[in-house]
Coordinates of C-alpha atoms and ligand atoms in Angstrom, one line a residue:
X1 CA 97.8 93.1 90.9
X2 CA 99.3 93.2 94.1
X3 CA 101.1 96.0 96.1
X4 CA 103.7 95.4 98.7
X5 CA 104.9 97.8 101.3
X6 CA 107.9 97.1 103.5
X7 CA 107.8 98.0 107.0
X8 CA 111.3 98.5 108.7
X9 CA 110.6 97.3 111.9
X10 CA 113.2 97.2 114.7
X11 CA 112.7 93.7 115.3
X12 CA 112.6 92.6 111.6
X13 CA 111.3 94.0 108.6
X14 CA 107.9 92.7 107.3
X15 CA 105.8 93.0 104.2
X16 CA 102.3 94.2 104.0
X17 CA 100.7 92.5 100.8
X18 CA 97.5 93.9 99.3
X19 CA 95.5 92.2 96.6
X20 CA 93.1 90.0 95.1
X21 CA 93.0 86.2 96.0
X22 CA 95.8 86.4 98.8
X23 CA 93.6 84.1 101.6
X24 CA 94.2 81.3 98.9
X25 CA 97.7 82.1 98.7
X26 CA 98.7 82.2 102.7
X27 CA 100.5 78.9 102.8
X28 CA 102.9 79.6 99.7
X29 CA 103.5 83.1 101.1
X30 CA 104.5 81.6 104.6
X31 CA 106.9 79.2 103.0
X32 CA 108.4 82.3 100.9
X33 CA 108.9 84.1 104.1
X34 CA 111.0 81.4 105.6
X35 CA 108.4 79.6 107.6
X36 CA 109.5 76.2 107.8
X37 CA 106.6 73.7 106.9
X38 CA 107.3 71.5 110.3
X39 CA 106.3 74.5 112.6
X40 CA 102.4 74.1 113.7
X41 CA 100.2 77.1 112.8
X42 CA 97.2 78.3 115.1
X43 CA 94.4 80.3 113.5
X44 CA 92.3 82.6 115.3
X45 CA 89.1 84.3 113.9
X46 CA 85.7 85.5 115.0
X47 CA 82.3 83.7 114.1
X48 CA 81.2 86.2 111.9
X49 CA 84.3 86.0 109.6
X50 CA 84.3 82.1 110.0
X51 CA 80.7 82.5 108.5
X52 CA 82.1 83.6 105.1
X53 CA 84.3 80.7 104.8
X54 CA 87.8 83.1 104.9
X55 CA 89.2 81.2 107.8
X56 CA 88.7 78.3 105.9
X57 CA 90.2 79.3 102.7
X58 CA 93.4 80.4 104.6
X59 CA 93.8 76.7 106.4
X60 CA 93.3 75.0 103.2
X61 CA 95.9 76.7 101.8
X62 CA 98.2 76.2 104.5
X63 CA 97.5 72.6 104.8
X64 CA 97.9 72.3 100.9
X65 CA 101.8 73.8 101.7
X66 CA 102.4 71.1 104.3
X67 CA 101.6 72.9 107.6
X68 CA 99.3 71.4 110.2
X69 CA 96.8 73.9 111.5
X70 CA 94.5 74.0 114.4
X71 CA 92.0 76.8 115.0
X72 CA 89.9 78.7 117.6
X73 CA 86.5 81.0 117.0
X74 CA 85.9 83.7 119.4
X75 CA 82.5 85.8 119.6
X76 CA 82.7 88.7 117.0
X77 CA 82.4 92.1 118.4
X78 CA 84.9 94.1 120.6
X79 CA 83.9 92.6 124.2
X80 CA 86.0 89.4 122.8
X81 CA 89.1 91.6 123.3
X82 CA 89.5 90.2 126.7
X83 CA 91.9 88.7 129.3
X84 CA 89.1 85.8 129.3
X85 CA 89.7 84.9 125.8
X86 CA 93.2 85.5 125.7
X87 CA 93.5 82.8 128.5
X88 CA 91.2 80.5 126.8
X89 CA 93.2 80.5 123.5
X90 CA 96.7 80.1 125.3
X91 CA 94.9 76.6 126.8
X92 CA 93.7 75.8 123.5
X93 CA 97.1 76.6 121.9
X94 CA 98.7 74.3 124.6
X95 CA 96.5 71.5 123.6
X96 CA 97.0 71.9 120.0
X97 CA 100.9 71.6 120.8
X98 CA 101.9 75.0 119.5
X99 CA 105.4 75.5 120.6
X100 CA 107.4 78.8 120.7
X101 CA 108.2 78.0 117.0
X102 CA 104.8 78.0 116.1
X103 CA 103.0 80.9 114.3
X104 CA 99.5 82.4 114.9
X105 CA 97.3 83.6 112.2
X106 CA 94.9 86.2 112.9
X107 CA 92.2 86.0 110.3
X108 CA 89.5 88.9 110.7
X109 CA 89.1 92.6 111.5
X110 CA 90.9 94.8 114.3
X111 CA 89.2 93.1 117.2
X112 CA 90.8 89.6 116.1
X113 CA 94.2 91.2 115.1
X114 CA 94.5 92.8 118.4
X115 CA 93.6 89.9 120.5
X116 CA 95.5 87.4 118.4
X117 CA 98.6 89.7 118.5
X118 CA 98.4 90.3 122.2
X119 CA 98.3 86.3 122.5
X120 CA 101.2 85.9 120.0
X121 CA 103.2 88.7 122.2
X122 CA 102.3 86.8 125.4
X123 CA 102.3 83.0 124.7
X124 CA 105.3 81.2 126.0
X125 CA 107.0 84.7 126.1
X126 CA 106.0 85.5 122.5
X127 CA 105.7 84.0 119.2
X128 CA 105.4 84.9 115.7
X129 CA 102.3 85.9 114.1
X130 CA 100.6 86.8 110.7
X131 CA 98.0 89.5 110.3
X132 CA 95.3 88.2 107.6
X133 CA 93.0 91.6 108.0
X134 CA 89.5 91.3 106.7
X135 CA 88.0 94.6 107.4
X136 CA 88.8 97.9 105.6
X137 CA 89.7 99.4 109.2
X138 CA 92.0 96.7 109.8
X139 CA 94.4 98.5 107.0
X140 CA 95.2 100.3 110.2
X141 CA 95.3 97.8 112.9
X142 CA 97.2 95.0 111.2
X143 CA 100.4 97.3 110.7
X144 CA 102.7 98.6 113.3
X145 CA 102.6 95.8 116.1
X146 CA 100.3 97.5 118.5
X147 CA 98.3 94.5 120.3
X148 CA 96.2 94.8 123.0
X149 CA 93.1 93.5 125.4
X150 CA 90.7 96.0 126.8
X151 CA 89.8 96.2 130.5
X152 CA 86.4 97.0 131.8
X153 CA 87.5 100.2 132.7
X154 CA 88.8 101.4 129.2
X155 CA 90.3 100.1 126.0
X156 CA 93.4 98.6 125.0
X157 CA 94.8 99.1 128.5
X158 CA 96.9 96.1 128.4
X159 CA 99.0 95.3 125.5
X160 CA 102.3 95.3 123.7
X161 CA 104.3 96.3 120.7
X162 CA 104.9 93.0 118.6
X163 CA 105.1 93.4 114.8
X164 CA 103.8 90.7 112.9
X165 CA 105.8 88.6 110.4
X166 CA 103.8 89.5 107.5
X167 CA 100.5 91.2 106.7
X168 CA 98.4 89.5 103.9
X169 CA 95.3 91.4 103.1
X170 CA 93.0 89.8 100.5
X171 CA 91.0 92.8 99.5
X172 CA 88.2 90.6 97.9
X173 CA 87.2 89.7 101.3
X174 CA 86.0 93.3 102.0
X175 CA 83.1 92.7 99.5
X176 CA 81.2 91.1 102.2
X177 CA 81.6 93.9 104.7
X178 CA 78.3 95.4 105.9
X179 CA 78.0 99.1 105.1
X180 CA 78.4 100.1 108.3
X181 CA 81.8 98.5 108.8
X182 CA 83.1 99.7 105.6
X183 CA 82.1 103.4 106.7
X184 CA 83.9 102.8 109.9
X185 CA 87.1 101.7 108.1
X186 CA 86.8 105.0 106.0
X187 CA 87.1 106.9 109.3
X188 CA 90.9 105.5 109.6
X189 CA 91.4 106.1 105.7
X190 CA 90.2 109.5 106.3
X191 CA 92.7 109.9 109.5
X192 CA 95.6 108.9 107.6
X193 CA 94.6 111.4 104.7
X194 CA 94.3 114.3 107.3
X195 CA 97.7 113.1 109.1
X196 CA 99.7 112.5 105.8
X197 CA 98.1 112.4 102.7
X198 CA 96.2 116.0 101.6
X199 CA 95.8 114.6 98.1
X200 CA 94.0 111.4 99.6
X201 CA 91.7 113.3 101.9
X202 CA 91.1 115.7 98.9
X203 CA 90.2 112.7 96.4
X204 CA 87.5 111.3 99.1
X205 CA 85.9 115.0 99.3
X206 CA 85.5 115.2 95.5
X207 CA 84.5 111.2 95.5
X208 CA 83.3 109.5 98.7
X209 CA 84.0 105.7 98.7
X210 CA 81.0 104.9 100.5
X211 CA 81.0 101.0 99.7
X212 CA 83.3 98.4 98.5
X213 CA 84.5 99.9 95.1
X214 CA 85.8 96.6 93.5
X215 CA 89.4 95.0 94.0
X216 CA 91.7 97.5 92.2
X217 CA 90.2 100.5 93.6
X218 CA 90.2 99.0 97.2
X219 CA 93.7 98.1 96.5
X220 CA 94.6 101.5 95.9
X221 CA 92.6 103.2 98.6
X222 CA 94.3 100.7 101.3
X223 CA 97.7 101.3 99.6
X224 CA 97.4 105.0 99.9
X225 CA 96.0 105.1 103.7
X226 CA 98.8 102.4 104.6
X227 CA 101.2 103.9 103.3
X228 CA 100.9 106.9 105.7
X229 CA 100.8 104.4 108.6
X230 CA 103.8 102.8 107.3
X231 CA 105.8 105.8 107.3
X232 CA 104.9 106.9 110.7
X233 CA 105.4 103.6 112.5
X234 CA 108.8 103.5 111.0
X235 CA 109.8 106.8 112.4
X236 CA 108.6 105.9 115.8
X237 CA 107.6 102.4 116.5
X238 CA 107.1 102.4 120.1
X239 CA 105.3 105.9 120.2
X240 CA 107.9 107.9 121.9
X241 CA 106.4 111.1 120.4
X242 CA 105.7 111.1 116.6
X243 CA 103.4 107.9 116.4
X244 CA 101.0 109.7 118.8
X245 CA 99.6 111.5 115.7
X246 CA 97.8 108.2 114.6
X247 CA 96.1 108.5 117.9
X248 CA 94.2 111.9 116.5
X249 CA 90.6 111.5 117.2
X250 CA 91.0 108.7 119.4
X251 CA 91.4 110.3 122.9
X252 CA 87.9 111.3 122.8
X253 CA 87.0 108.3 120.2
X254 CA 88.0 105.5 122.8
X255 CA 86.2 107.2 125.4
X256 CA 82.8 107.1 123.5
X257 CA 83.4 103.7 122.5
X258 CA 83.9 102.7 125.8
X259 CA 81.2 104.5 127.7
X260 CA 78.7 103.4 124.7
X261 CA 79.2 100.0 125.7
X262 CA 80.8 99.2 122.4
X263 CA 77.3 100.1 120.6
X264 CA 79.2 102.9 118.9
X265 CA 82.0 101.0 116.9
X266 CA 85.6 102.0 116.5
X267 CA 85.6 104.1 113.5
X268 CA 82.4 105.9 114.5
X269 CA 83.9 106.7 117.6
X270 CA 86.8 107.9 116.0
X271 CA 84.8 110.3 113.6
X272 CA 83.0 111.8 116.5
X273 CA 86.5 112.0 118.0
X274 CA 87.9 114.0 115.1
X275 CA 85.1 116.2 115.3
X276 CA 85.5 117.2 119.1
X277 CA 89.1 117.2 118.7
X278 CA 89.3 119.4 115.6
X279 CA 86.8 121.8 117.5
X280 CA 89.7 121.9 120.3
X281 CA 92.1 123.0 117.5
X282 CA 89.8 125.2 116.2
X283 CA 89.1 126.7 119.5
X284 CA 92.7 127.9 120.0
X285 CA 93.0 129.3 116.6
X286 CA 94.8 126.8 115.1
X287 CA 92.4 124.9 112.5
X288 CA 90.6 127.2 110.2
X289 CA 86.9 127.0 110.1
X290 CA 87.3 126.0 106.6
X291 CA 89.6 123.0 107.2
X292 CA 87.2 122.1 110.1
X293 CA 84.3 122.1 107.8
X294 CA 86.3 120.2 105.3
X295 CA 86.9 117.6 107.7
X296 CA 83.2 117.5 109.4
X297 CA 81.8 116.9 105.6
X298 CA 84.1 114.3 104.3
X299 CA 83.4 112.1 107.5
X300 CA 79.4 112.8 107.0
X301 CA 79.9 111.9 103.2
X302 CA 81.1 108.6 104.4
X303 CA 78.0 108.1 106.6
X304 CA 79.9 108.8 109.7
X305 CA 78.6 110.5 112.7
X306 CA 79.9 114.1 113.5
X307 CA 78.1 115.2 116.7
X308 CA 78.6 114.1 120.0
X309 CA 76.1 111.1 121.3
X310 CA 73.9 111.8 124.4
X311 CA 76.4 110.0 127.1
X312 CA 76.8 110.8 130.5
X313 CA 79.8 113.5 130.6
X314 CA 81.2 112.4 134.0
X315 CA 81.9 109.0 132.4
X316 CA 83.3 110.2 129.3
X317 CA 85.9 112.3 131.5
X318 CA 86.6 109.4 133.8
X319 CA 87.4 107.3 131.0
X320 CA 89.3 109.9 129.3
X321 CA 91.6 110.1 132.6
X322 CA 92.7 106.4 131.5
X323 CA 94.1 107.6 128.1
X324 CA 97.5 106.2 127.9
X325 CA 98.8 109.6 126.6
X326 CA 97.5 111.2 130.1
X327 CA 100.1 112.8 132.0
X328 CA 99.5 113.1 135.8
X329 CA 98.9 116.7 135.4
X330 CA 98.0 117.5 131.6
X331 CA 95.9 116.1 128.8
X332 CA 97.7 115.0 125.9
X333 CA 96.0 115.2 122.6
X334 CA 97.0 114.8 119.1
X335 CA 95.5 117.9 117.1
X336 CA 94.7 119.0 113.7
X337 CA 96.3 122.2 112.6
X338 CA 95.6 121.6 109.1
X339 CA 94.6 118.9 106.5
X340 CA 98.0 117.2 106.2
X341 CA 99.5 118.6 109.5
X342 CA 98.6 117.0 112.9
X343 CA 100.4 118.0 116.2
X344 CA 100.7 116.6 119.7
X345 CA 100.0 118.9 122.5
X346 CA 100.3 118.2 126.1
X347 CA 98.3 121.0 127.8
X348 CA 94.8 120.7 127.0
X349 CA 92.7 122.1 129.6
X350 CA 89.4 120.4 130.6
X351 CA 87.4 123.7 129.9
X352 CA 88.4 123.6 126.4
X353 CA 87.7 120.1 126.1
X354 CA 84.3 120.4 127.5
X355 CA 83.7 123.4 125.0
X356 CA 84.7 121.4 122.1
X357 CA 82.2 118.5 123.1
X358 CA 79.3 121.1 123.5
X359 CA 80.4 122.6 120.2
X360 CA 80.0 119.1 118.6
X361 CA 76.5 118.7 120.0
X362 CA 73.9 118.4 117.2
X363 CA 71.9 121.6 118.3
X364 CA 75.0 123.5 119.3
X365 CA 75.4 127.1 118.9
X366 CA 79.0 127.1 117.4
X367 CA 79.6 130.7 118.6
X368 CA 79.1 132.4 115.1
X369 CA 81.9 131.0 113.3
X370 CA 84.4 132.4 116.1
X371 CA 86.8 130.4 118.1
X372 CA 85.7 130.0 121.8
X373 CA 81.9 129.7 121.2
X374 CA 79.6 127.1 122.8
X375 CA 79.3 126.4 126.7
X376 CA 80.8 123.5 129.0
X377 CA 78.6 120.4 129.2
Ligands
LIG1 N1 96.3 97.7 116.9 C1 95.9 99.0 116.2 O1 97.1 99.9 115.6 C2 94.6 99.3 115.9 C3 94.3 100.5 114.9 C4 92.8 100.9 114.9 C5 92.3 99.8 115.1 N2 92.1 98.8 116.4 C6 91.0 98.3 116.9 O2 90.5 97.4 115.9 C7 89.2 97.1 116.5 C8 88.3 97.5 115.4 O3 88.5 96.9 114.1 P1 87.0 96.6 113.2 O4 86.6 97.8 112.9 O5 88.0 95.6 112.1 O6 86.4 95.5 113.8 P2 86.0 94.1 114.1 O7 87.3 93.3 114.1 O8 85.2 94.0 115.4 O9 85.2 93.8 112.6 C9 83.8 94.5 112.6 C10 82.6 93.7 112.1 O10 82.9 93.2 111.0 C11 82.9 91.8 111.0 N3 83.7 91.1 110.0 C12 85.0 91.1 109.7 N4 85.3 90.9 108.4 C13 84.5 90.9 107.8 C14 84.4 90.5 106.2 N5 85.0 90.5 105.6 N6 82.7 90.6 105.9 C15 81.8 90.6 106.9 N7 81.9 90.9 108.2 C16 83.3 91.0 108.4 C17 83.5 91.1 112.3 O11 82.8 89.9 112.7 C18 82.9 92.2 113.3 O12 81.3 91.8 113.5 C19 88.9 97.8 117.7 O13 89.1 97.1 118.7 C20 90.1 99.0 117.7 O14 90.5 99.4 118.9 C21 93.5 98.7 116.4
LIG2 O1 98.8 102.6 115.6 C1 98.6 103.4 116.4 O2 99.6 104.2 116.9 C2 97.3 104.0 116.6 O3 97.0 104.6 117.3 C3 96.3 103.6 115.7 C4 95.0 103.8 116.1 O4 93.9 103.7 115.1 C5 94.7 102.4 116.9 O5 93.1 102.6 117.3 C6 95.1 102.0 117.9 O6 94.9 100.8 118.4 C7 95.1 103.1 119.1 O7 96.0 102.8 120.2 P1 96.2 103.3 121.8 O8 97.7 103.3 121.9 O9 95.4 104.5 121.9 O10 95.4 102.2 122.4
LIG3 ZN1 91.8 103.6 115.6

């Protein structure tokens, strides 16, 4: 069985196809989307994904469908989402004879998708690309067209909105994901439940999914979480306002990820960010203690961290100032008001953030369950 979600993008609509065995169907799927077999393809992957043979299978399928395919491999890990790698890929594409008509295939997790998408958005002022996600987390990153590289100062600071022409998600590739990466992906699944699918959230509370559950259940889970993302991207593709809700957990999360030197992975950092940001919302009297505890419990039940790590607070705050939602004179955050209700606010004060961080420490005194407890770092 496969599930198809259509995304109504301003540039052109595209399909997200989720199902088993799709790596071996990539070539015919490109032909079905009208990609002419005379155009050259350029596949980008990382060395860990390559080890499992997923890129080979995509290339074989494309060659059998009549395409010429060149490929490049970058080292696994978020440090590869860099200008240095983008420049290397541009040069390899040029050597491989990729023209404006060419199509890039990003085969991997969110790192490969963001880097490959950024290269596609900028090479010769933009070429088409296809997302072929191989991590659970990439149900999020492969949809919506946000592509970026990191700067040494902060994550995702240089990028574009460049929608793919297709997302081809072979759920069987997830069978080789390490437990840590599966659970990291669950942070974004839980986030999507929190934002727009309270029943998904409740189902995860009742029966946590802590490892690959087999192709049918993986497909159903991804389809539900991805449906929330698609809905919001369609409402506000270029993040004028509403799309910022997808950033819940990320304002703090990105800073944690960056200051940890990427030792804390994206999904784990988002879980920590969700904890701290839910403390801000609770401190305002918006999020009930019950909903805050539900969020903390469901994250923890998926093996995710829910307390802040020992990181230099000054560095965390410095990185928070680079957040793209941050205005000149205010902090902008997406905050949960309830399960199924996330809002964007422009007026978070430093003191609120500091208090929420303190309340998220492993040994925190949470103020006896009353908003406003806990001291500043
Ligand atoms: N563009 C967006 O909207 C968006 C959304 C969410 C996250 N992101 C970005 O995505 C990145 C995180 O994505 P990620 O968690 O997928 O990380 P990742 O791409 O670094 O993958 C995590 C690890 O899993 C390995 N891996 C990938 N597929 C595998 C498989 N099938 N079997 C075994 N190992 C496999 C990778 O080699 C890597 O070591 C971050 O850079 C984040 O900023 C972007
Ligand atoms: O698609 C979005 O919009 C998101 O915010 C999804 C996030 O999960 C993702 O990590 C995204 O890359 C964050 O974007 P940024 O604009 O904060 O860099
Ligand atoms: Zn994210």
